[in-house]
Amino acid sequence: MTKPIRGARDMLLVVDIQYDFCPEGALAVPRGDEVIDPINRLARQFQHVVLTQDWHPPGHQSFASAHAGRKPYDTVALAYGSQILWPDHCVQATPGAAFHNDLQIPHAELVLRKGYHREIDSYSAFYENDRTTPTGLSGYLRERGFTRVILAGLAFDFCVRYSAEDAHAAGFEVVVIEDACRAIDVAGSVAATRRSLAERNIACVTGDDFQ
Ligand code: VGL
Ligand code: ZN
């Protein structure tokens, strides 16, 4: 491993680099696989890396197939609020849920799975979509003394966005490496993400600019 140039209090959070989010996957993020090389390079600069993995049980409530008469990208009201419905994706232990083989981060210290409660989706790596069920990540990072979270991965407008916002709300310094992310872009979600990150003063930079 290259000598880490990032601080001992920095955690790189690599979000959902799974086959189902890559081209030809069940919930393909356009050009999603383009982030893999930049993320591999970025990860070599960090001593500390966490990977997230979307990990749904069959019949998950975020799947359109679990709602009669609904189709992917419809929005429905669930017990905790409004939820976009997705194609079945990242079903536990299926090939689509696996990390892309080209992702090479052997020194990643934690794989944080999320979305495993059948009734609750989880975009954020910190809180599920009911906004009250924690994943435990904030405690993990705090207990280990990390103060800054740097994010890259898929998808910019969902899991990266909500993870960045929750990390910020939890008191971490947050940086999104935007050119190491790709977006789904449904119903203006990319524009909404940019607005929301800007309102919170969450830094959105390119890998080259990241200091
Ligand atoms: C994601 C939609 C559904 C993501 C996960 O990783 O951004 N998006 N599940
Ligand atoms: Zn999902």
Coordinates of N, CA and C and ligand atoms in Angstrom, one line a residue:
M1 N 0.8 -1.2 0.0 CA 0.0 0.0 0.0 C 0.9 1.2 0.0
T2 N 0.5 2.2 -0.8 CA 1.2 3.5 -0.8 C 1.1 4.2 0.5
K3 N 2.1 5.0 0.8 CA 2.0 5.6 2.1 C 0.8 6.5 2.2
P4 N 0.0 6.4 3.2 CA -1.2 7.2 3.3 C -0.9 8.7 3.5
I5 N -1.5 9.5 2.6 CA -1.3 10.9 2.8 C -2.4 11.6 3.5
R6 N -3.5 10.9 3.7 CA -4.6 11.5 4.4 C -4.5 11.3 5.9
G7 N -5.2 12.2 6.6 CA -5.0 12.2 8.0 C -5.5 10.9 8.7
A8 N -5.0 10.7 9.9 CA -5.4 9.6 10.7 C -6.9 9.6 11.2
R9 N -7.5 10.9 11.0 CA -8.9 11.0 11.5 C -9.8 11.0 10.3
D10 N -9.3 10.7 9.1 CA -10.1 10.7 7.9 C -10.6 9.3 7.6
M11 N -11.9 9.2 7.2 CA -12.5 7.9 6.8 C -13.0 8.1 5.4
L12 N -12.5 7.3 4.5 CA -13.1 7.2 3.1 C -14.3 6.3 3.1
L13 N -15.5 6.8 2.8 CA -16.7 5.9 2.7 C -17.0 5.7 1.3
V14 N -16.9 4.4 0.9 CA -17.1 4.0 -0.5 C -18.5 3.4 -0.6
V15 N -19.4 4.0 -1.4 CA -20.8 3.7 -1.3 C -21.2 2.8 -2.5
D16 N -21.7 1.6 -2.1 CA -22.5 0.7 -3.0 C -21.9 0.4 -4.4
I17 N -20.6 0.0 -4.4 CA -20.0 -0.4 -5.7 C -20.4 -1.8 -6.0
Q18 N -21.6 -2.1 -6.3 CA -22.2 -3.4 -6.5 C -22.6 -3.6 -7.9
Y19 N -22.6 -4.9 -8.4 CA -23.0 -5.1 -9.8 C -24.4 -4.6 -10.1
D20 N -25.3 -4.6 -9.2 CA -26.7 -4.1 -9.6 C -26.7 -2.6 -9.9
F21 N -25.7 -1.9 -9.5 CA -25.7 -0.4 -9.7 C -24.8 -0.1 -10.9
C22 N -24.2 -1.1 -11.5 CA -23.3 -0.9 -12.7 C -24.1 -1.2 -13.9
P23 N -23.6 -0.8 -15.1 CA -24.3 -1.0 -16.4 C -24.6 -2.5 -16.5
E24 N -25.9 -2.7 -16.9 CA -26.5 -4.1 -17.0 C -26.9 -4.7 -15.7
G25 N -26.8 -3.9 -14.6 CA -27.3 -4.4 -13.4 C -28.8 -4.1 -13.2
A26 N -29.4 -4.6 -12.2 CA -30.8 -4.5 -12.0 C -31.3 -3.0 -11.8
L27 N -30.4 -2.2 -11.2 CA -30.8 -0.8 -11.0 C -29.5 0.0 -11.4
A28 N -29.3 -0.1 -12.7 CA -28.0 0.4 -13.3 C -28.0 1.9 -13.2
V29 N -26.9 2.4 -12.6 CA -26.6 3.8 -12.6 C -25.8 4.1 -13.9
P30 N -26.3 5.0 -14.7 CA -25.6 5.3 -16.0 C -24.1 5.5 -15.7
R31 N -23.2 4.8 -16.4 CA -21.8 4.9 -16.3 C -21.2 4.7 -14.9
G32 N -22.0 3.9 -14.1 CA -21.6 3.7 -12.7 C -20.3 3.1 -12.6
D33 N -19.9 2.2 -13.5 CA -18.6 1.5 -13.4 C -17.4 2.4 -13.6
E34 N -17.7 3.6 -14.2 CA -16.6 4.6 -14.4 C -15.9 5.1 -13.1
V35 N -16.6 4.9 -12.0 CA -16.1 5.4 -10.7 C -15.1 4.4 -10.1
I36 N -15.0 3.2 -10.6 CA -14.2 2.2 -9.9 C -12.7 2.5 -9.9
D37 N -12.2 2.8 -11.1 CA -10.7 3.1 -11.1 C -10.4 4.3 -10.3
P38 N -11.1 5.5 -10.4 CA -10.8 6.6 -9.5 C -11.0 6.3 -8.0
I39 N -11.9 5.4 -7.7 CA -12.1 5.1 -6.3 C -10.9 4.2 -5.8
N40 N -10.5 3.3 -6.7 CA -9.3 2.4 -6.3 C -8.1 3.3 -6.0
R41 N -7.9 4.3 -6.9 CA -6.8 5.2 -6.7 C -6.9 6.1 -5.5
L42 N -8.1 6.6 -5.3 CA -8.4 7.4 -4.1 C -8.1 6.6 -2.8
A43 N -8.6 5.3 -2.8 CA -8.5 4.5 -1.6 C -7.0 4.2 -1.2
R44 N -6.1 4.2 -2.2 CA -4.7 4.0 -1.9 C -4.1 5.1 -1.1
Q45 N -4.8 6.3 -1.1 CA -4.3 7.4 -0.3 C -4.8 7.4 1.1
F46 N -5.7 6.5 1.4 CA -6.3 6.5 2.7 C -5.9 5.3 3.5
Q47 N -5.6 5.5 4.7 CA -5.4 4.4 5.6 C -6.7 3.7 6.0
H48 N -7.7 4.5 6.1 CA -9.0 4.0 6.6 C -10.1 4.1 5.6
V49 N -10.7 2.9 5.3 CA -11.8 2.9 4.3 C -12.9 2.0 4.8
V50 N -14.2 2.5 4.7 CA -15.4 1.7 4.9 C -16.1 1.5 3.6
L51 N -16.6 0.3 3.4 CA -17.4 0.1 2.2 C -18.8 -0.1 2.6
T52 N -19.8 0.5 1.9 CA -21.2 0.2 2.2 C -21.7 -0.8 1.1
Q53 N -22.7 -1.6 1.5 CA -23.3 -2.6 0.6 C -24.8 -2.6 0.8
D54 N -25.5 -2.2 -0.2 CA -27.0 -2.3 -0.2 C -27.3 -3.8 -0.2
W55 N -28.2 -4.2 0.8 CA -28.4 -5.6 1.1 C -29.8 -5.9 1.5
H56 N -30.7 -6.1 0.5 CA -32.1 -6.2 0.8 C -32.6 -7.7 0.8
P57 N -33.5 -8.0 1.8 CA -34.1 -9.3 1.7 C -35.1 -9.4 0.5
P58 N -35.4 -10.6 0.0 CA -36.4 -10.7 -1.0 C -37.7 -10.1 -0.6
G59 N -38.4 -9.4 -1.5 CA -39.7 -8.8 -1.1 C -39.6 -7.5 -0.3
H60 N -38.4 -6.9 -0.4 CA -38.2 -5.6 0.3 C -39.2 -4.6 -0.1
Q61 N -39.7 -3.8 0.8 CA -40.7 -2.8 0.6 C -40.3 -1.7 -0.4
S62 N -39.0 -1.6 -0.7 CA -38.6 -0.6 -1.7 C -38.7 -1.1 -3.1
F63 N -39.1 -2.4 -3.2 CA -39.2 -3.0 -4.5 C -40.6 -2.8 -5.1
A64 N -40.7 -2.3 -6.3 CA -42.0 -2.1 -6.9 C -42.8 -3.4 -7.0
S65 N -42.0 -4.5 -7.1 CA -42.7 -5.9 -7.2 C -43.4 -6.2 -5.9
A66 N -43.1 -5.5 -4.8 CA -43.8 -5.8 -3.5 C -45.1 -5.1 -3.4
H67 N -45.4 -4.2 -4.4 CA -46.7 -3.4 -4.4 C -47.5 -3.7 -5.6
A68 N -48.7 -4.3 -5.4 CA -49.5 -4.7 -6.6 C -49.8 -3.4 -7.4
G69 N -49.7 -3.5 -8.7 CA -50.1 -2.4 -9.5 C -49.1 -1.2 -9.6
R70 N -48.0 -1.4 -9.0 CA -47.0 -0.3 -9.0 C -45.8 -0.7 -9.9
K71 N -45.1 0.3 -10.4 CA -44.0 0.0 -11.3 C -42.8 0.8 -10.7
P72 N -41.6 0.4 -11.1 CA -40.4 1.0 -10.7 C -40.4 2.5 -11.0
Y73 N -39.9 3.3 -10.0 CA -39.8 4.8 -10.1 C -41.1 5.5 -9.7
D74 N -42.2 4.7 -9.5 CA -43.4 5.3 -8.8 C -43.0 5.7 -7.4
T75 N -43.8 6.7 -6.9 CA -43.6 7.0 -5.5 C -44.8 6.6 -4.7
V76 N -44.6 5.9 -3.5 CA -45.7 5.5 -2.7 C -45.5 6.0 -1.3
A77 N -46.6 6.0 -0.5 CA -46.5 6.3 0.9 C -46.3 5.1 1.7
L78 N -45.2 5.0 2.4 CA -45.0 3.8 3.3 C -45.2 4.4 4.7
A79 N -45.1 3.5 5.7 CA -45.4 3.9 7.1 C -44.6 5.1 7.5
Y80 N -43.3 5.2 7.0 CA -42.4 6.3 7.5 C -42.4 7.5 6.5
G81 N -43.2 7.4 5.5 CA -43.2 8.6 4.6 C -43.1 8.1 3.1
S82 N -42.8 9.1 2.3 CA -42.8 8.8 0.8 C -41.5 8.0 0.4
Q83 N -41.7 7.1 -0.5 CA -40.6 6.2 -0.9 C -40.7 5.9 -2.4
I84 N -39.6 6.1 -3.1 CA -39.5 5.8 -4.5 C -39.4 4.3 -4.6
L85 N -40.1 3.7 -5.5 CA -40.0 2.2 -5.7 C -39.0 1.9 -6.8
W86 N -38.2 0.9 -6.5 CA -37.1 0.5 -7.4 C -37.3 -0.9 -8.0
P87 N -36.6 -1.2 -9.1 CA -36.6 -2.6 -9.5 C -36.0 -3.4 -8.4
D88 N -36.3 -4.7 -8.3 CA -35.6 -5.6 -7.3 C -34.1 -5.4 -7.6
H89 N -33.4 -5.2 -6.5 CA -31.9 -5.0 -6.7 C -31.2 -5.4 -5.4
C90 N -29.9 -5.7 -5.5 CA -29.1 -6.0 -4.3 C -29.8 -6.9 -3.3
V91 N -30.4 -8.0 -3.8 CA -31.0 -9.0 -3.0 C -29.8 -9.8 -2.3
Q92 N -30.0 -9.9 -1.0 CA -28.9 -10.6 -0.2 C -28.3 -11.8 -0.8
A93 N -27.0 -11.8 -0.9 CA -26.3 -13.0 -1.4 C -26.5 -13.4 -2.8
T94 N -27.1 -12.5 -3.6 CA -27.2 -12.7 -5.1 C -26.0 -12.1 -5.8
P95 N -25.7 -12.5 -7.0 CA -24.6 -11.9 -7.7 C -24.7 -10.4 -7.9
G96 N -25.9 -9.9 -8.0 CA -26.1 -8.4 -8.2 C -25.7 -7.6 -6.9
A97 N -25.8 -8.3 -5.8 CA -25.4 -7.6 -4.5 C -23.9 -7.6 -4.2
A98 N -23.2 -8.4 -5.0 CA -21.8 -8.5 -4.8 C -21.0 -7.2 -5.2
F99 N -19.9 -7.0 -4.5 CA -19.1 -5.9 -4.9 C -18.5 -6.2 -6.3
H100 N -18.4 -5.1 -7.1 CA -17.8 -5.3 -8.4 C -16.3 -5.8 -8.2
N101 N -16.0 -6.8 -9.1 CA -14.7 -7.5 -9.0 C -13.5 -6.5 -9.2
D102 N -13.8 -5.4 -9.9 CA -12.6 -4.5 -10.2 C -12.4 -3.6 -9.0
L103 N -13.3 -3.6 -8.0 CA -13.0 -2.8 -6.8 C -12.0 -3.4 -6.0
Q104 N -10.9 -2.8 -5.9 CA -9.7 -3.4 -5.2 C -9.3 -2.5 -4.0
I105 N -9.9 -2.8 -2.9 CA -9.6 -2.1 -1.6 C -9.4 -3.1 -0.5
P106 N -8.3 -3.9 -0.6 CA -8.1 -4.9 0.4 C -8.0 -4.4 1.8
H107 N -7.6 -3.2 2.0 CA -7.4 -2.7 3.3 C -8.7 -2.1 3.9
A108 N -9.8 -2.2 3.2 CA -11.1 -1.7 3.8 C -11.3 -2.3 5.2
E109 N -11.7 -1.6 6.1 CA -11.8 -2.1 7.5 C -13.2 -2.5 8.0
L110 N -14.2 -2.1 7.2 CA -15.5 -2.4 7.6 C -16.4 -2.5 6.4
V111 N -17.3 -3.5 6.3 CA -18.3 -3.5 5.3 C -19.6 -3.3 6.0
L112 N -20.2 -2.1 5.7 CA -21.5 -1.7 6.4 C -22.6 -2.1 5.5
R113 N -23.4 -3.1 5.9 CA -24.6 -3.4 5.1 C -25.8 -2.6 5.5
K114 N -26.7 -2.3 4.6 CA -27.8 -1.5 4.9 C -29.0 -1.9 4.0
G115 N -30.2 -1.6 4.5 CA -31.4 -1.9 3.8 C -31.9 -3.4 4.1
Y116 N -31.4 -3.9 5.2 CA -31.8 -5.3 5.5 C -33.1 -5.5 6.2
H117 N -33.7 -4.3 6.7 CA -35.1 -4.4 7.3 C -36.1 -4.4 6.2
R118 N -36.9 -5.4 6.1 CA -37.8 -5.6 5.0 C -38.7 -4.4 4.8
E119 N -39.1 -3.7 5.9 CA -40.1 -2.7 5.9 C -39.5 -1.3 5.7
I120 N -38.2 -1.2 5.8 CA -37.6 0.2 5.7 C -36.4 0.2 4.7
D121 N -36.5 1.2 3.8 CA -35.3 1.3 2.9 C -34.2 2.1 3.7
S122 N -33.0 2.1 3.2 CA -31.9 2.8 3.8 C -31.0 3.3 2.7
Y123 N -31.2 4.6 2.4 CA -30.2 5.2 1.4 C -28.9 5.6 2.2
S124 N -29.1 6.1 3.4 CA -28.0 6.6 4.1 C -27.3 5.5 4.8
A125 N -26.0 5.6 4.9 CA -25.2 4.6 5.7 C -25.3 4.9 7.2
F126 N -26.0 5.9 7.6 CA -26.1 6.3 9.0 C -27.5 6.1 9.6
Y127 N -28.5 6.4 8.8 CA -29.9 6.3 9.3 C -30.7 5.7 8.2
E128 N -31.7 4.8 8.6 CA -32.6 4.2 7.6 C -33.6 5.3 7.2
N129 N -34.4 5.0 6.2 CA -35.3 6.0 5.6 C -36.4 6.4 6.5
D130 N -36.6 5.7 7.6 CA -37.6 6.2 8.6 C -36.9 7.4 9.4
R131 N -35.7 7.6 9.1 CA -34.9 8.7 9.7 C -34.7 8.6 11.2
T132 N -35.0 7.4 11.8 CA -34.8 7.2 13.2 C -34.0 5.9 13.6
T133 N -34.0 5.0 12.7 CA -33.3 3.7 12.9 C -31.8 3.9 12.5
P134 N -30.9 3.9 13.5 CA -29.5 4.1 13.2 C -28.9 2.8 12.7
T135 N -27.8 2.9 11.8 CA -27.1 1.7 11.4 C -25.9 1.4 12.4
G136 N -25.6 2.4 13.2 CA -24.4 2.2 14.1 C -23.1 2.8 13.6
L137 N -23.2 3.3 12.3 CA -21.9 3.8 11.7 C -21.4 5.0 12.4
S138 N -22.3 5.9 12.9 CA -21.8 7.1 13.5 C -21.1 6.8 14.8
G139 N -21.6 5.9 15.6 CA -20.9 5.4 16.8 C -19.6 4.8 16.5
Y140 N -19.6 4.0 15.5 CA -18.3 3.3 15.1 C -17.2 4.3 14.8
L141 N -17.6 5.3 13.9 CA -16.6 6.3 13.5 C -16.2 7.1 14.7
R142 N -17.1 7.5 15.5 CA -16.8 8.4 16.7 C -15.9 7.6 17.7
E143 N -16.3 6.4 17.9 CA -15.5 5.6 18.9 C -14.1 5.4 18.5
R144 N -13.9 5.4 17.2 CA -12.5 5.2 16.6 C -11.8 6.5 16.4
G145 N -12.5 7.6 16.7 CA -11.8 8.9 16.7 C -11.8 9.6 15.3
F146 N -12.6 9.2 14.4 CA -12.6 9.8 13.1 C -13.4 11.1 13.2
T147 N -12.9 12.2 12.5 CA -13.6 13.4 12.5 C -14.1 13.9 11.1
R148 N -13.5 13.3 10.1 CA -13.9 13.7 8.7 C -14.3 12.4 7.9
V149 N -15.4 12.6 7.1 CA -15.8 11.5 6.2 C -15.8 12.0 4.8
I150 N -15.1 11.3 4.0 CA -15.0 11.6 2.5 C -15.7 10.5 1.8
L151 N -16.6 11.0 0.9 CA -17.5 10.0 0.2 C -17.3 10.0 -1.3
A152 N -17.5 8.7 -1.8 CA -17.5 8.5 -3.2 C -18.3 7.3 -3.5
G153 N -18.9 7.2 -4.7 CA -19.6 6.0 -5.1 C -21.0 6.2 -5.7
L154 N -21.9 5.3 -5.5 CA -23.2 5.2 -6.2 C -24.3 5.2 -5.1
A155 N -25.4 5.8 -5.4 CA -25.6 6.8 -6.4 C -25.5 8.2 -5.8
F156 N -24.9 9.1 -6.5 CA -24.7 10.5 -6.0 C -26.0 11.1 -5.4
D157 N -27.1 10.8 -6.1 CA -28.4 11.5 -5.7 C -29.2 10.7 -4.7
F158 N -28.7 9.6 -4.2 CA -29.4 8.8 -3.2 C -28.5 8.4 -2.1
C159 N -27.8 7.3 -2.2 CA -27.0 6.9 -1.1 C -25.9 7.8 -0.7
V160 N -25.2 8.4 -1.7 CA -24.1 9.3 -1.4 C -24.7 10.5 -0.7
R161 N -25.8 11.1 -1.3 CA -26.4 12.3 -0.8 C -26.8 12.1 0.7
Y162 N -27.6 11.1 0.9 CA -28.2 11.0 2.3 C -27.1 10.6 3.3
S163 N -26.1 9.8 2.9 CA -25.0 9.5 3.8 C -24.2 10.8 4.1
A164 N -24.0 11.6 3.1 CA -23.2 12.9 3.3 C -24.0 13.8 4.3
E165 N -25.3 13.9 4.1 CA -26.1 14.8 4.9 C -26.2 14.3 6.4
D166 N -26.3 13.0 6.5 CA -26.4 12.4 7.9 C -25.0 12.5 8.6
A167 N -23.9 12.3 7.8 CA -22.6 12.5 8.4 C -22.4 13.9 8.9
H168 N -22.9 14.9 8.1 CA -22.8 16.3 8.4 C -23.6 16.6 9.7
A169 N -24.9 16.0 9.7 CA -25.8 16.3 10.9 C -25.2 15.6 12.1
A170 N -24.4 14.6 12.0 CA -23.8 13.9 13.1 C -22.6 14.6 13.6
G171 N -22.2 15.7 12.9 CA -21.0 16.5 13.4 C -19.7 16.2 12.8
F172 N -19.7 15.3 11.7 CA -18.5 15.1 11.0 C -18.2 16.1 10.0
E173 N -17.0 16.4 9.7 CA -16.7 17.2 8.5 C -16.9 16.3 7.3
V174 N -17.4 16.8 6.2 CA -17.8 16.0 5.1 C -17.3 16.5 3.8
V175 N -16.8 15.7 3.0 CA -16.4 16.0 1.6 C -16.9 15.0 0.6
V176 N -17.6 15.4 -0.4 CA -18.1 14.5 -1.5 C -17.1 14.7 -2.7
I177 N -16.6 13.6 -3.1 CA -15.7 13.6 -4.3 C -16.6 13.3 -5.5
E178 N -17.0 14.4 -6.1 CA -18.1 14.3 -7.1 C -17.8 13.5 -8.3
D179 N -16.5 13.7 -8.8 CA -16.2 12.9 -10.0 C -15.9 11.5 -9.7
A180 N -16.0 11.1 -8.5 CA -15.9 9.6 -8.2 C -17.3 9.1 -7.8
C181 N -18.4 9.8 -8.3 CA -19.8 9.4 -8.1 C -20.5 9.4 -9.4
R182 N -21.5 8.7 -9.5 CA -22.5 8.8 -10.7 C -23.9 8.8 -10.1
A183 N -24.8 9.4 -10.9 CA -26.2 9.6 -10.4 C -27.2 8.7 -11.1
I184 N -28.3 8.5 -10.5 CA -29.5 7.8 -11.1 C -30.3 8.9 -11.9
D185 N -30.6 10.0 -11.2 CA -31.3 11.2 -11.7 C -32.8 10.8 -12.1
V186 N -33.6 10.7 -11.0 CA -35.0 10.6 -11.2 C -35.7 11.8 -10.6
A187 N -36.7 12.4 -11.4 CA -37.5 13.5 -10.9 C -36.6 14.6 -10.3
G188 N -35.6 15.0 -11.0 CA -34.8 16.2 -10.6 C -33.9 15.9 -9.4
S189 N -33.6 14.6 -9.1 CA -32.9 14.3 -7.9 C -31.4 14.8 -7.9
V190 N -30.8 15.0 -9.1 CA -29.5 15.5 -9.1 C -29.5 17.0 -8.7
A191 N -30.4 17.7 -9.3 CA -30.5 19.2 -8.9 C -30.8 19.3 -7.5
A192 N -31.7 18.5 -7.0 CA -32.1 18.6 -5.5 C -30.9 18.2 -4.7
T193 N -30.1 17.3 -5.1 CA -28.9 16.9 -4.3 C -27.9 18.1 -4.2
R194 N -27.7 18.7 -5.4 CA -26.7 19.8 -5.4 C -27.2 20.9 -4.5
R195 N -28.5 21.3 -4.6 CA -29.0 22.3 -3.8 C -28.9 22.0 -2.3
S196 N -29.2 20.8 -2.0 CA -29.3 20.4 -0.6 C -27.8 20.3 0.0
L197 N -26.9 19.8 -0.7 CA -25.5 19.8 -0.2 C -25.0 21.3 -0.1
A198 N -25.3 22.1 -1.1 CA -24.9 23.5 -1.0 C -25.5 24.2 0.2
E199 N -26.8 24.0 0.5 CA -27.4 24.6 1.6 C -26.7 24.3 2.9
R200 N -26.2 23.1 3.0 CA -25.6 22.6 4.2 C -24.1 22.9 4.2
N201 N -23.6 23.6 3.2 CA -22.2 23.9 3.0 C -21.3 22.6 3.1
I202 N -21.9 21.5 2.5 CA -21.1 20.3 2.3 C -20.2 20.4 1.1
A203 N -18.9 20.2 1.3 CA -18.0 20.4 0.2 C -18.2 19.3 -0.9
C204 N -18.3 19.7 -2.1 CA -18.5 18.8 -3.3 C -17.3 19.2 -4.2
V205 N -16.3 18.3 -4.3 CA -15.1 18.7 -5.0 C -14.7 17.6 -6.0
T206 N -13.7 17.8 -6.8 CA -13.2 16.8 -7.6 C -12.0 16.1 -6.9
G207 N -11.6 14.9 -7.3 CA -10.5 14.2 -6.6 C -9.3 15.0 -6.7
D208 N -9.0 15.7 -7.8 CA -7.8 16.6 -8.0 C -7.8 17.7 -7.0
D209 N -9.0 18.3 -6.7 CA -9.0 19.4 -5.8 C -9.0 19.1 -4.3
F210 N -9.3 17.8 -4.1 CA -9.4 17.4 -2.7 C -8.1 17.5 -1.9
Q211 N -8.2 18.2 -0.8 CA -7.0 18.4 0.0 C -7.2 17.7 1.3
Ligands
VGL1 C1 -29.5 3.2 -3.9 C2 -31.7 3.3 -4.6 C3 -32.0 2.2 -4.0 C4 -28.2 3.8 -3.9 C5 -29.8 2.0 -3.2 O1 -27.2 3.1 -3.6 O2 -28.0 5.0 -4.2 N1 -30.5 3.8 -4.6 N2 -31.1 1.5 -3.3
ZN2 ZN -31.5 -0.3 -2.4

